[in-house]
Coordinates of C-alpha atoms and ligand atoms in Angstrom, one line a residue:
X1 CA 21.9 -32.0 7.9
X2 CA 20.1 -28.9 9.7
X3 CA 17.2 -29.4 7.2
X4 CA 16.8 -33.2 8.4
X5 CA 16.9 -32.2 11.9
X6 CA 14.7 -29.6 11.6
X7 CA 12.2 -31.5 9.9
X8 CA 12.5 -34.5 12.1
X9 CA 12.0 -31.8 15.3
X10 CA 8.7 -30.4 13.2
X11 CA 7.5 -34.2 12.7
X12 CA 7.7 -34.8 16.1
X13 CA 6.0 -31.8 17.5
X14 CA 3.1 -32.1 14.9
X15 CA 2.9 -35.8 16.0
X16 CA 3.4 -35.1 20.2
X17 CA 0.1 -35.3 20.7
X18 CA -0.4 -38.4 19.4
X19 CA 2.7 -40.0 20.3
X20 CA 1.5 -39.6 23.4
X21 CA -1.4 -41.0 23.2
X22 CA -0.1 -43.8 21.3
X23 CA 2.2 -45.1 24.1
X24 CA -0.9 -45.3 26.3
X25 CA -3.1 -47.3 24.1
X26 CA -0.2 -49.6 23.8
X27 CA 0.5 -49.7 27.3
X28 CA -3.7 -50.1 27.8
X29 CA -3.4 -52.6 25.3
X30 CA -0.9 -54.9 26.5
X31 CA -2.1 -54.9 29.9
X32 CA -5.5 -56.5 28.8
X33 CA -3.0 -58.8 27.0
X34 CA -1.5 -59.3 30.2
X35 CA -4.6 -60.2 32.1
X36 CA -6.2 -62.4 29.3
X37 CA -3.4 -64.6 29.1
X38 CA -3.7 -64.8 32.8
X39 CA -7.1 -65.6 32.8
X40 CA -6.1 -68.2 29.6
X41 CA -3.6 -69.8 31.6
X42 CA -5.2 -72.6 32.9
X43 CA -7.5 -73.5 29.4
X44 CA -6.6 -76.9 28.5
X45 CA -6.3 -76.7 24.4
X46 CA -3.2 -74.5 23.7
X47 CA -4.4 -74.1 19.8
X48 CA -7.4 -72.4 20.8
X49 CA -5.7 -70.5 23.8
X50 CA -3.7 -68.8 21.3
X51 CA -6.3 -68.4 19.0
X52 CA -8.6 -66.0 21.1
X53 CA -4.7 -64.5 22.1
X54 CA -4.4 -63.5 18.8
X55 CA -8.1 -62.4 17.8
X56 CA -7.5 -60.3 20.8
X57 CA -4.2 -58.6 19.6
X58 CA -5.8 -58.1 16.0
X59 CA -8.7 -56.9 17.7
X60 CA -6.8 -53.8 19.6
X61 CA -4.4 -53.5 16.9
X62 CA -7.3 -53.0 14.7
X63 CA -9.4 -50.3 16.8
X64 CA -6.1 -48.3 18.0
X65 CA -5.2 -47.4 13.8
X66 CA -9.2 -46.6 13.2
X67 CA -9.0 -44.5 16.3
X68 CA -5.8 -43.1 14.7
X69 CA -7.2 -43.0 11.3
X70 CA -10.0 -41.1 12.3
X71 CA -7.7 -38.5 14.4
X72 CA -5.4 -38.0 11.3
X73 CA -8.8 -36.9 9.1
X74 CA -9.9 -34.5 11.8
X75 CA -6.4 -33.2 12.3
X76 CA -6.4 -32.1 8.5
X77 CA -10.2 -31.2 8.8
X78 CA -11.2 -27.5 9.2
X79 CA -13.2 -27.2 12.8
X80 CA -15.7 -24.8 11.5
X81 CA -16.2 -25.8 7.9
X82 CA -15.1 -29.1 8.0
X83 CA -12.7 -29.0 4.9
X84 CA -9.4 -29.0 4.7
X85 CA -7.3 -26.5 7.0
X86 CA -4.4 -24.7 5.4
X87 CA -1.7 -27.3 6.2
X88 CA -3.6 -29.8 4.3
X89 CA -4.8 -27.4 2.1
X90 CA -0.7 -26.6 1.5
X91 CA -0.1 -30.4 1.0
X92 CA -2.7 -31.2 -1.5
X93 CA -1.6 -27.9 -3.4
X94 CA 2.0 -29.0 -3.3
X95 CA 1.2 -32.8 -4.5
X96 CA -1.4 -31.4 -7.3
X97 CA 1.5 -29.0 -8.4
X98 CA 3.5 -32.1 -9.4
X99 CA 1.1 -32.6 -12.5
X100 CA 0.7 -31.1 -15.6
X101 CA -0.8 -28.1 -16.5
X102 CA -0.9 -24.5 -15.4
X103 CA -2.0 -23.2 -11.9
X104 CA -3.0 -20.2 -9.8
X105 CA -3.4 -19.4 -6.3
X106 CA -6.5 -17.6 -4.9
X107 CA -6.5 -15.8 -1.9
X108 CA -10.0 -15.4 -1.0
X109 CA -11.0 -12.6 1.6
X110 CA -14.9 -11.8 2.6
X111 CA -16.5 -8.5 2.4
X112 CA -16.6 -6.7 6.3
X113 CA -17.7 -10.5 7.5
X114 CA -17.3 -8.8 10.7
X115 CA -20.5 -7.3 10.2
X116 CA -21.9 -10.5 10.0
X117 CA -20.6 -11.6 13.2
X118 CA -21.9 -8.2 14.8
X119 CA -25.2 -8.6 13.6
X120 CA -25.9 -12.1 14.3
X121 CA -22.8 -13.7 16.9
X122 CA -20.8 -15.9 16.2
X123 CA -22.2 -19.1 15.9
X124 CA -24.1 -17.9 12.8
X125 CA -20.5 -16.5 11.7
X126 CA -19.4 -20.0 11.9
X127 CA -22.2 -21.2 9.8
X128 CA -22.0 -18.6 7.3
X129 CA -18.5 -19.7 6.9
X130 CA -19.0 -23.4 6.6
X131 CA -22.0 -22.4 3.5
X132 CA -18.8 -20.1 1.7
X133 CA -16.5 -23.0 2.0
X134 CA -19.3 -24.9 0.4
X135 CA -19.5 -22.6 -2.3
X136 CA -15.9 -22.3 -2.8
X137 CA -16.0 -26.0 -2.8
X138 CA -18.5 -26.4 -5.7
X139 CA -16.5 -24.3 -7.9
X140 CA -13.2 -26.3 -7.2
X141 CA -14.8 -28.6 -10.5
X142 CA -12.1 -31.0 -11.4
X143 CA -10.2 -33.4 -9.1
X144 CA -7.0 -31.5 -9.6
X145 CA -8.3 -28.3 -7.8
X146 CA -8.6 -27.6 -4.2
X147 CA -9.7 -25.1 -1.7
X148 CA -9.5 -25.2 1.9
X149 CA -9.6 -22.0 5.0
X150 CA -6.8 -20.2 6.1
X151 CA -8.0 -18.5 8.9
X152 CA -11.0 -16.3 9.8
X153 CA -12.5 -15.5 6.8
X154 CA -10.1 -16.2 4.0
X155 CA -9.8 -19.2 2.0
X156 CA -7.4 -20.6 -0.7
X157 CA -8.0 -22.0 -3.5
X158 CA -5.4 -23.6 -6.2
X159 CA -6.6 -23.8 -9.3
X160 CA -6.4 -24.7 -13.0
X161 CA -5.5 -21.9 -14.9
X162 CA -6.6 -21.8 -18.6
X163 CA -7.4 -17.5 -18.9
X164 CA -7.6 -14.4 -16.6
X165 CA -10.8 -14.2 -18.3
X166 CA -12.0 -17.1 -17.2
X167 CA -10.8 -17.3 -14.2
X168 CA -12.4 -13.9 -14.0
X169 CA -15.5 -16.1 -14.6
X170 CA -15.4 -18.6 -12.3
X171 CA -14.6 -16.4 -9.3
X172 CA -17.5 -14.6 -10.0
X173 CA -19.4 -17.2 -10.1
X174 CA -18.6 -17.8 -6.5
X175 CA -19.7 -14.5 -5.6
X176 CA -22.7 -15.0 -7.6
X177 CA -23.6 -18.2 -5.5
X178 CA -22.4 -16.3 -2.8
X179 CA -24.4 -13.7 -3.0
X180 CA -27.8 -16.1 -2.6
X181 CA -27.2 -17.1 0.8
X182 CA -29.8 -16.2 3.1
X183 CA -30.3 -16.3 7.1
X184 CA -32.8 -18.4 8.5
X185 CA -35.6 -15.4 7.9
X186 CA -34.7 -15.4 4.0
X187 CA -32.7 -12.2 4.3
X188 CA -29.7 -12.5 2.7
X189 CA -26.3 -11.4 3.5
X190 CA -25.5 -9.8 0.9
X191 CA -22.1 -11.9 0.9
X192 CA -19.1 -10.8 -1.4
X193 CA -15.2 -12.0 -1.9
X194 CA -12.4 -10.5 -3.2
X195 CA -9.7 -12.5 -4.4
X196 CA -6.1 -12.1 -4.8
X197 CA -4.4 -14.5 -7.9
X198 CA -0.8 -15.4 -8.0
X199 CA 0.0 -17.7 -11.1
X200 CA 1.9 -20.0 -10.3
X201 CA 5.4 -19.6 -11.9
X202 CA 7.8 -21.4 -9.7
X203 CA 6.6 -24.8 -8.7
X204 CA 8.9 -25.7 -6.3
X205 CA 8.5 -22.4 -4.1
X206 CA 6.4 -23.2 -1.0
X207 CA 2.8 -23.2 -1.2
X208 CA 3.0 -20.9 1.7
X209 CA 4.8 -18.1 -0.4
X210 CA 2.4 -18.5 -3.3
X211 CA -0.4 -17.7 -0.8
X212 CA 1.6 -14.8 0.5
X213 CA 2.1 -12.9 -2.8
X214 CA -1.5 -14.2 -3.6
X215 CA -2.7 -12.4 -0.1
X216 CA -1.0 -9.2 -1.9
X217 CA -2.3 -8.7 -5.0
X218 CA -5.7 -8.9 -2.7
X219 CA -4.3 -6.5 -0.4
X220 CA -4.0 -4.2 -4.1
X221 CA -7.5 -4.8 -4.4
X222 CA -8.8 -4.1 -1.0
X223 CA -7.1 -0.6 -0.9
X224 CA -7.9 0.3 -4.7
X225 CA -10.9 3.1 -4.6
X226 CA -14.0 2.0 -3.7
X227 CA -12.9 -1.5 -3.9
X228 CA -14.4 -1.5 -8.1
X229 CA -12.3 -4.2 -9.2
X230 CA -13.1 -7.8 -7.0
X231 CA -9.8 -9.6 -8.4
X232 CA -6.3 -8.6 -8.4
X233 CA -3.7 -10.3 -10.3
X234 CA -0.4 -10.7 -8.4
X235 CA 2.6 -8.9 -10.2
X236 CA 6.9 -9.1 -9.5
X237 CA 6.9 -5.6 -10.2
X238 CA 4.2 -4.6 -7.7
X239 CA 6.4 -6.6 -5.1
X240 CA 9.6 -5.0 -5.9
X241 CA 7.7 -2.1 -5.2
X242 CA 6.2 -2.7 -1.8
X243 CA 9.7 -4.5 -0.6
X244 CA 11.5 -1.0 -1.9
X245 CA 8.6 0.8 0.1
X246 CA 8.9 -1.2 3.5
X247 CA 12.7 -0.8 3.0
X248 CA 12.1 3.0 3.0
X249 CA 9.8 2.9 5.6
X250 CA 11.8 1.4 8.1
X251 CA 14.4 3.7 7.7
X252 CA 12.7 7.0 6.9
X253 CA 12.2 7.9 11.2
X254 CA 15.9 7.9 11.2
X255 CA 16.8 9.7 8.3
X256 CA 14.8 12.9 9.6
X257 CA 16.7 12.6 13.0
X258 CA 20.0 12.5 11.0
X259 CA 19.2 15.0 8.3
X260 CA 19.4 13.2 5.3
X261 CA 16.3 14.8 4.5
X262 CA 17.8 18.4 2.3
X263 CA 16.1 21.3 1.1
X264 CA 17.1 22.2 -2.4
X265 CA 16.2 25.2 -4.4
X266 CA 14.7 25.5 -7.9
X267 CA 14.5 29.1 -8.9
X268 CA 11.8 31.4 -10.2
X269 CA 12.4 33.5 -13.1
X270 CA 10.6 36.6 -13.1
X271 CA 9.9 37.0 -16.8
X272 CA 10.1 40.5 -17.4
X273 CA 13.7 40.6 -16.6
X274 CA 14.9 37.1 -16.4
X275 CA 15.8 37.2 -12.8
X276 CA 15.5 35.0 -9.8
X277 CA 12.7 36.3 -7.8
X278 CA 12.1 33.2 -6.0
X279 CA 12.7 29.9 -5.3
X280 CA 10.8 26.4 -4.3
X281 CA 11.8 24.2 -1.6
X282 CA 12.1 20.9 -3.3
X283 CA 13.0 18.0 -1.1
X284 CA 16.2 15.6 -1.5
X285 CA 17.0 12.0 0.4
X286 CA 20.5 11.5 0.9
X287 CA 20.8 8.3 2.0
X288 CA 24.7 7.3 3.1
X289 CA 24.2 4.1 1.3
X290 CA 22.0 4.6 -1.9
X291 CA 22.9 8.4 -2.1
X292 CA 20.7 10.8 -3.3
X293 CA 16.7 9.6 -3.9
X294 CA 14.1 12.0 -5.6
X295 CA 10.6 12.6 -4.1
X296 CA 8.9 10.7 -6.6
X297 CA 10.1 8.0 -5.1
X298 CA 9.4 8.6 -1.6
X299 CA 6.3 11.1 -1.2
X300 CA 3.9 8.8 -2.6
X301 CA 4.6 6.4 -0.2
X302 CA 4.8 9.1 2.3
X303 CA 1.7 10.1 1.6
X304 CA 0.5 7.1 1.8
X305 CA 1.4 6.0 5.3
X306 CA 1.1 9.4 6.9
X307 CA 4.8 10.5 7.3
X308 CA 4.9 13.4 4.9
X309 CA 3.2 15.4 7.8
X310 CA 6.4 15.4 9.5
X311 CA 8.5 15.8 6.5
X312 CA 6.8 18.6 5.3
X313 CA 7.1 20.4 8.7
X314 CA 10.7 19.5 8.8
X315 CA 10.6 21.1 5.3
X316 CA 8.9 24.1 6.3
X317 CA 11.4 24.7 9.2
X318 CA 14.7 24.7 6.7
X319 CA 12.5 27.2 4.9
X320 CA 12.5 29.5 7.7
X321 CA 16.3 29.0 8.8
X322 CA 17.5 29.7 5.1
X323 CA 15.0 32.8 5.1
X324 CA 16.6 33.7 8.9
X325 CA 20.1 33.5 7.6
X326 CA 19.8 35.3 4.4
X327 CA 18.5 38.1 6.4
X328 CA 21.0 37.6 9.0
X329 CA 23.4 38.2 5.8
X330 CA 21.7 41.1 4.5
X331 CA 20.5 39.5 1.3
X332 CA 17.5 40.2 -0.7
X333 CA 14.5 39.5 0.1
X334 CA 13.5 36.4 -2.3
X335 CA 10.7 34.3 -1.5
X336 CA 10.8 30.7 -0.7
X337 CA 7.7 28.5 -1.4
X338 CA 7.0 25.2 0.4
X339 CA 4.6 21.9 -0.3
X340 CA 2.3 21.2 2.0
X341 CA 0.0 17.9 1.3
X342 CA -3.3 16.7 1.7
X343 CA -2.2 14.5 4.8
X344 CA -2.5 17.6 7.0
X345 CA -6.0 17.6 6.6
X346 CA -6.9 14.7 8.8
X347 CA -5.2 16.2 11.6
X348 CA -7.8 18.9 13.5
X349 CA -5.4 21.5 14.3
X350 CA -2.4 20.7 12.2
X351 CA -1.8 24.3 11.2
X352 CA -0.5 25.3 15.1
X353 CA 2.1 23.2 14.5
X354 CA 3.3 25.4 11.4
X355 CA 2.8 28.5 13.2
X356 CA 4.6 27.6 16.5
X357 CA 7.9 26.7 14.3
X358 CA 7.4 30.2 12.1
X359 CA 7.3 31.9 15.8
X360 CA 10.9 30.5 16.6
X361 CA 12.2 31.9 13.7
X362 CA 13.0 35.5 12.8
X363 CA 12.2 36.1 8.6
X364 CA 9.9 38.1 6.6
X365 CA 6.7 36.1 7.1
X366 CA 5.8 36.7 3.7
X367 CA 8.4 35.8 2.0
X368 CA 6.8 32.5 2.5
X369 CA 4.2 31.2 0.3
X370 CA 2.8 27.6 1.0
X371 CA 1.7 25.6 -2.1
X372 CA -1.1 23.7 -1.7
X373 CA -2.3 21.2 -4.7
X374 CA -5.0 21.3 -6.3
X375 CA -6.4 17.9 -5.7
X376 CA -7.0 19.5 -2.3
X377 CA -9.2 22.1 -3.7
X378 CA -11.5 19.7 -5.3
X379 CA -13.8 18.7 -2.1
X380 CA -12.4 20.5 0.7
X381 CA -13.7 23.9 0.2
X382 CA -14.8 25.2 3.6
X383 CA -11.8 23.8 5.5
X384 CA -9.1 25.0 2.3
X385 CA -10.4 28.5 2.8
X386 CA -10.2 28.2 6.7
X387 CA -6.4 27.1 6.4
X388 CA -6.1 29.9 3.3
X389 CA -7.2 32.6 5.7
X390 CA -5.0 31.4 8.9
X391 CA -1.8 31.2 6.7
X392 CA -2.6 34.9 5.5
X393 CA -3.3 35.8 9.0
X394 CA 0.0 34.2 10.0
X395 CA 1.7 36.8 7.2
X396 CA 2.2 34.2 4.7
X397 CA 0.8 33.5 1.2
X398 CA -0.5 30.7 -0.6
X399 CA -0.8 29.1 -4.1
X400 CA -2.5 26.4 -5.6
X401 CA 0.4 23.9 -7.0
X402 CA 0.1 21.4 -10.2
X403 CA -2.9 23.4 -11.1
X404 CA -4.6 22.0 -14.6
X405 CA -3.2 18.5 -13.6
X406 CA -6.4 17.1 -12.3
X407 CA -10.1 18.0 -12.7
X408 CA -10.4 21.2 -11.3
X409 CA -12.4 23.5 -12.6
X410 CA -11.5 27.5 -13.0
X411 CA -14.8 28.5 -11.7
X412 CA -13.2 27.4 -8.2
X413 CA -10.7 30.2 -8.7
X414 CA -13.2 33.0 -7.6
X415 CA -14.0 30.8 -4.6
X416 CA -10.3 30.4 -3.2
X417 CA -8.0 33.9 -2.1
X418 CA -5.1 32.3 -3.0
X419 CA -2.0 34.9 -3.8
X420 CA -0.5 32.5 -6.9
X421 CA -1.4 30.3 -9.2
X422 CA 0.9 27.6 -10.5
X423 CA 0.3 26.0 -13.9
X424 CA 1.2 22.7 -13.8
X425 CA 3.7 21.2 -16.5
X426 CA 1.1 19.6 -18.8
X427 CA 0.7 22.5 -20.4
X428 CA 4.2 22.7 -21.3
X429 CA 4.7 18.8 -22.7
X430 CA 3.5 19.9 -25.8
X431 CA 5.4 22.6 -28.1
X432 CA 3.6 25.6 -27.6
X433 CA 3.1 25.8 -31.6
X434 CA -0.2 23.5 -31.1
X435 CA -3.1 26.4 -31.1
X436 CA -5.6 24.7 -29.1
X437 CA -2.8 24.3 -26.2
X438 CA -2.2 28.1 -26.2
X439 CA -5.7 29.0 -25.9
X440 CA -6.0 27.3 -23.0
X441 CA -3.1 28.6 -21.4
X442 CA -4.0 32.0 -22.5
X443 CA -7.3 31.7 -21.0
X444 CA -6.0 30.6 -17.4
X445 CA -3.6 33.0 -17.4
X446 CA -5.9 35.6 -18.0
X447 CA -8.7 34.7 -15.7
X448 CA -5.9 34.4 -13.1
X449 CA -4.7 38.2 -13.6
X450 CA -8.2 39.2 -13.5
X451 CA -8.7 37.8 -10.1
X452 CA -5.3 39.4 -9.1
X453 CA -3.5 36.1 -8.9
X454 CA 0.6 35.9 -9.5
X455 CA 0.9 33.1 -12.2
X456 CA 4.1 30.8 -12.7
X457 CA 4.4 28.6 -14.9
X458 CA 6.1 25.0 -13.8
X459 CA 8.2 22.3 -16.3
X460 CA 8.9 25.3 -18.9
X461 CA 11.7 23.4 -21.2
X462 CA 11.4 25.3 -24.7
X463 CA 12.5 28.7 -25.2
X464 CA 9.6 29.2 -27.6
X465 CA 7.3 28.8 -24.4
X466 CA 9.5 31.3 -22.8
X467 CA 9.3 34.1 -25.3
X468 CA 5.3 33.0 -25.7
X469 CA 4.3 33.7 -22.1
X470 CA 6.2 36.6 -21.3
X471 CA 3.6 37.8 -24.2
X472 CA 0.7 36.5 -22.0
X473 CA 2.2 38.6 -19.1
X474 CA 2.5 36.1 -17.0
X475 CA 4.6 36.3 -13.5
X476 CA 7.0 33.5 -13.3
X477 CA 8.8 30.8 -14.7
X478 CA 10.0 27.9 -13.2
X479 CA 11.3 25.5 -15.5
X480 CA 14.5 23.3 -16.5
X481 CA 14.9 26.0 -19.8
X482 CA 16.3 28.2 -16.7
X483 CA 17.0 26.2 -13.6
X484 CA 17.2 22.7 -11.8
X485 CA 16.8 22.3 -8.6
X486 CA 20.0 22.8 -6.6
X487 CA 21.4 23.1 -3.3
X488 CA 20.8 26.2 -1.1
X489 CA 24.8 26.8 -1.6
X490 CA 24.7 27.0 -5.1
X491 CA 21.3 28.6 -5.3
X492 CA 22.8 31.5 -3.0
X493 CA 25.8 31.5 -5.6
X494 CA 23.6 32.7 -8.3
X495 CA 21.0 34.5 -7.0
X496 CA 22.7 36.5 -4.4
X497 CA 26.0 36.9 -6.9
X498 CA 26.2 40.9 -6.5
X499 CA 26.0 40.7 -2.5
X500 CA 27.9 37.9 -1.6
X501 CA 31.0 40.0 -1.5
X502 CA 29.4 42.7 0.4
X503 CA 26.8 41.1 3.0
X504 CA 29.7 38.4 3.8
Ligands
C2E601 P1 6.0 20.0 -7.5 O1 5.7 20.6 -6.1 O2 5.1 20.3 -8.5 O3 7.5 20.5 -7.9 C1 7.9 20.7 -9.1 C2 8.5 19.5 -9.7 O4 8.7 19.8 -11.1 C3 10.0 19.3 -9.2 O5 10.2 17.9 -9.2 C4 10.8 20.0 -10.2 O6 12.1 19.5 -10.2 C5 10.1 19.6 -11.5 N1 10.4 20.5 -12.5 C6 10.6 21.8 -12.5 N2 10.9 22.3 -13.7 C7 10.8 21.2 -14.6 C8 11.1 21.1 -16.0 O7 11.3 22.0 -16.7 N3 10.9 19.8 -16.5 C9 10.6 18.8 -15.8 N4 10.5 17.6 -16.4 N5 10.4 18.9 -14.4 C10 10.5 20.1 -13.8 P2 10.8 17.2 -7.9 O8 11.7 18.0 -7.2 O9 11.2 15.8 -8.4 O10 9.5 17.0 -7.0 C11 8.4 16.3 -7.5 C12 7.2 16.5 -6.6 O11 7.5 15.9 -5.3 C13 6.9 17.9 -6.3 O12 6.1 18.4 -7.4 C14 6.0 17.8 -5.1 O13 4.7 17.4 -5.4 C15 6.7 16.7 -4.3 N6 7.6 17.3 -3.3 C16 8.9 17.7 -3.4 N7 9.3 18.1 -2.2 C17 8.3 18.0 -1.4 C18 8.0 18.4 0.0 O14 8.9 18.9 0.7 N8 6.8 18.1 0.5 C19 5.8 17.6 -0.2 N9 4.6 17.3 0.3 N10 6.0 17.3 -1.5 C20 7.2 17.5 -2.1
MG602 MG1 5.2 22.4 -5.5
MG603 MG1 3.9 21.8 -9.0

């Protein structure tokens, strides 16, 4: 019963406008009616009297539904291309869907068209707009295909869908036409599109919702590097995905405040003795309705929209009040290590932030190590050994994190004074027994020791890997074979286990 309702409420304001001017033209028309019967009144044959009375009726009758007619078309019309708007655009779509066959919907976006407004106003923006649409409008080829704006500068289109690849086609067919218009000069505008495709899977869904998911496999395609790709293909996965990451977002701010953000600790074997001699701080979510997430699932995203800054100075700071206690409680001095990321980098500054909270805190500064990765140490040279030398200034040290998991290249390592050197857990994936693996492994770990570098090795599983890099002398290992992560209470279990009793 709410639906009706609704829907005769939505009928009525869509047609206010009209009503309106409806009632006029009826009360217009009926006072002519009025006035020519009045002026008929005294005519002596009553057949033609009624006659002109009713070629004057059909007359008005006749204009008022043209005018009408003619107010419907420009109410579906576009104003600045002149075809159809996205309501009409939505209706077509929704009546063609009722046919056979299978269908997609493109979501259409133009290449920085703000430029083009910039550069020659508006009014040539409007034009440009109406020549895309035109474009668009060729390429919609059969009668069960149409396109139409749906605002600014994107367009829909629903189409007939045969094969991604040609689909592929056709859409860059439009870009190709596209790409040909010119301004009034002959300079062209060097016009491009990028579309987002939803295939059209459940028919009865609003049209409205197909353009949405449409809208965000473009948004994939916007965002992806250097924009390579000029189609996206809409995917459920993908939108699981986003809905999991706004559903993370929106509660992230308030999950630092509360603390369900936890340090835990994975230790550090030193390999000549197969003892703890240090630790990483490996973030934990525990979430009082999901329980505990991993930070695969949440730094990405993190990263991503800028939060991990303050997660990883939240991090940093439980580094320093575990380091303050254990010294508080006379423990050992082991070293913690903390991740910081690349979204630090954009902030001029960032590293007073870091110092400020070590200055609160009383530990042995270098008991600290910060891990950087090493996708940072690919372009960002001059600024990476700017932070290197204000965290050693500060007291601390510094490693390179994950390093062999990207494209780095071990001539950097002369370039960077870095304390440590993590090898990152490819090397590990594969049993150690392949030849060609050692060799590499052998090799970094040797240029590392030459250039006075700690070296730990991360992910170790196997304890053939074990017993083959204590033979490569190298520092550390931190790997399942000895350790998960765990919390601070159970790390202090098993690394302090000889001076709980006494230093408590
Ligand atoms: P990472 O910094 O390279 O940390 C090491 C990861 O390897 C940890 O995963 C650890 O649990 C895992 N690992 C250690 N040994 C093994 C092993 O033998 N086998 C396998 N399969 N995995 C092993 P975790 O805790 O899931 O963290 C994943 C990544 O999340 C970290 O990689 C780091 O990049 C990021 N991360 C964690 N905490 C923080 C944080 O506080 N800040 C930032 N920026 N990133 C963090
Ligand atoms: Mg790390
Ligand atoms: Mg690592």
């Amino acid at each position: 019963m709410d639906h009706v309702v609704n829907r005769v409420h939505s009928i009525i304001y869509e047609w206010r406008s009209i009503l309106g001017m409806v009632i006029w033209d009826v009360i217009a028309g009926a006072a002519f009616i009025c006035l020519l019967y009045l002026a008929l009144m005294n005519m002596e044959s009553t057949l033609t009297r009624t006659g002109v009375m009713l070629l004057a009726v059909a007359l008005i009758l006749l204009s008022i539904a043209a005018k009408y007619l003619l107010y419907y078309g420009k109410m579906r019309r576009d104003d600045v291309t002149g075809g159809w708007n996205k309501k009409e655009f939505e209706r077509v779509s929704d009546r063609l869907l009722k046919g056979e066959g299978e269908f997609v919907v493109v979501y259409a976006n133009v290449d920085r068209f703000k430029l083009i407004n910039d550069a020659y106003g508006d009014d040539v923006g409007d034009a440009v707009l109406k020549e895309i649409h035109q474009v668009i409008d060729a390429e919609m080829l059969r009668w069960d295909e149409v396109s139409g704006r749906i605002m600014a500068d994107n367009f829909g289109m629903m189409m007939r869908f045969l094969s991604m690849k040609k689909l592929e086609h056709r859409l860059s067919r439009i870009n190709e036409q596209l790409a040909l218009l010119e301004d009034s000069e002959g300079i062209k505008y060097g016009i491009k599109m990028y579309f987002g495709v939803y295939q059209v899977e459940d028919r009865n869904e609003p049209v409205s919702t197909m353009l949405e998911k449409a809208n965000l496999a473009l948004k994939k395609v916007i965002q992806s590097p250097q924009h390579l790709v000029h189609m996206g293909v809409y995917d459920e996965k993908e939108r699981e995905l986003l809905s999991r990451e706004k559903s993370l977002e929106t509660k992230m701010e308030r999950a630092l405040k509360n603390g369900e953000f936890v340090p835990f600790l994975q230790p550090k074997y030193e390999l000549v003795n197969e003892t703890i001699g240090g630790a990483e701080a490996l973030v934990r979510w525990f979430d009082p309705v999901e329980g505990m997430i991993g930070p695969n699932e949440f730094i990405p995203l993190f990263e991503k929209n800028g939060f991990v800054v303050e997660l990883d100075l939240y991090m940093f700071e439980q580094v320093c009040k575990i380091l303050e206690r254990w010294k508080k409680k006379g423990y050992r001095n082991v070293p913690i290590s903390v991740n910081m990321s690349r979204g630090h980098f954009t902030i001029p500054g960032f590293f007073d932030r870091y110092l400020e909270i070590l200055s609160r805190y009383d530990v042995p500064k270098n008991s600290i190590e910060i891990e950087l990765t090493e996708s940072l140490f690919y372009n960002e040279m001059s600024m990476l050994n700017d932070l290197i030398n204000q965290i050693h200034e500060a007291g601390m040290r510094c490693s390179i994190d994950d390093f062999g998991s990207g494209y780095s290249s071990l001539n950097m390592l002369k370039d960077v004074r870095v304390d440590a050197l993590k090898l990152d857990r490819v090397f590990f994936k594969e049993a150690v027994d392949d030849q060609r693996g050692k060799s590499v492994v052998n090799s970094v770990l040797h240029l590392a020791q030459e250039l006075d570098l700690k070296t730990i090795s991360e992910g170790v599983e196997i304890r053939s890997q074990v017993d083959y890099l204590k033979e490569m002398d190298c520092d550390y290992i931190q790997g399942f074979i000895f350790a998960r992560p765990m919390s601070v209470a159970d790390f202090e279990k098993i690394a302090f286990a000889g001076a709980q009793s006494s230093a408590s």
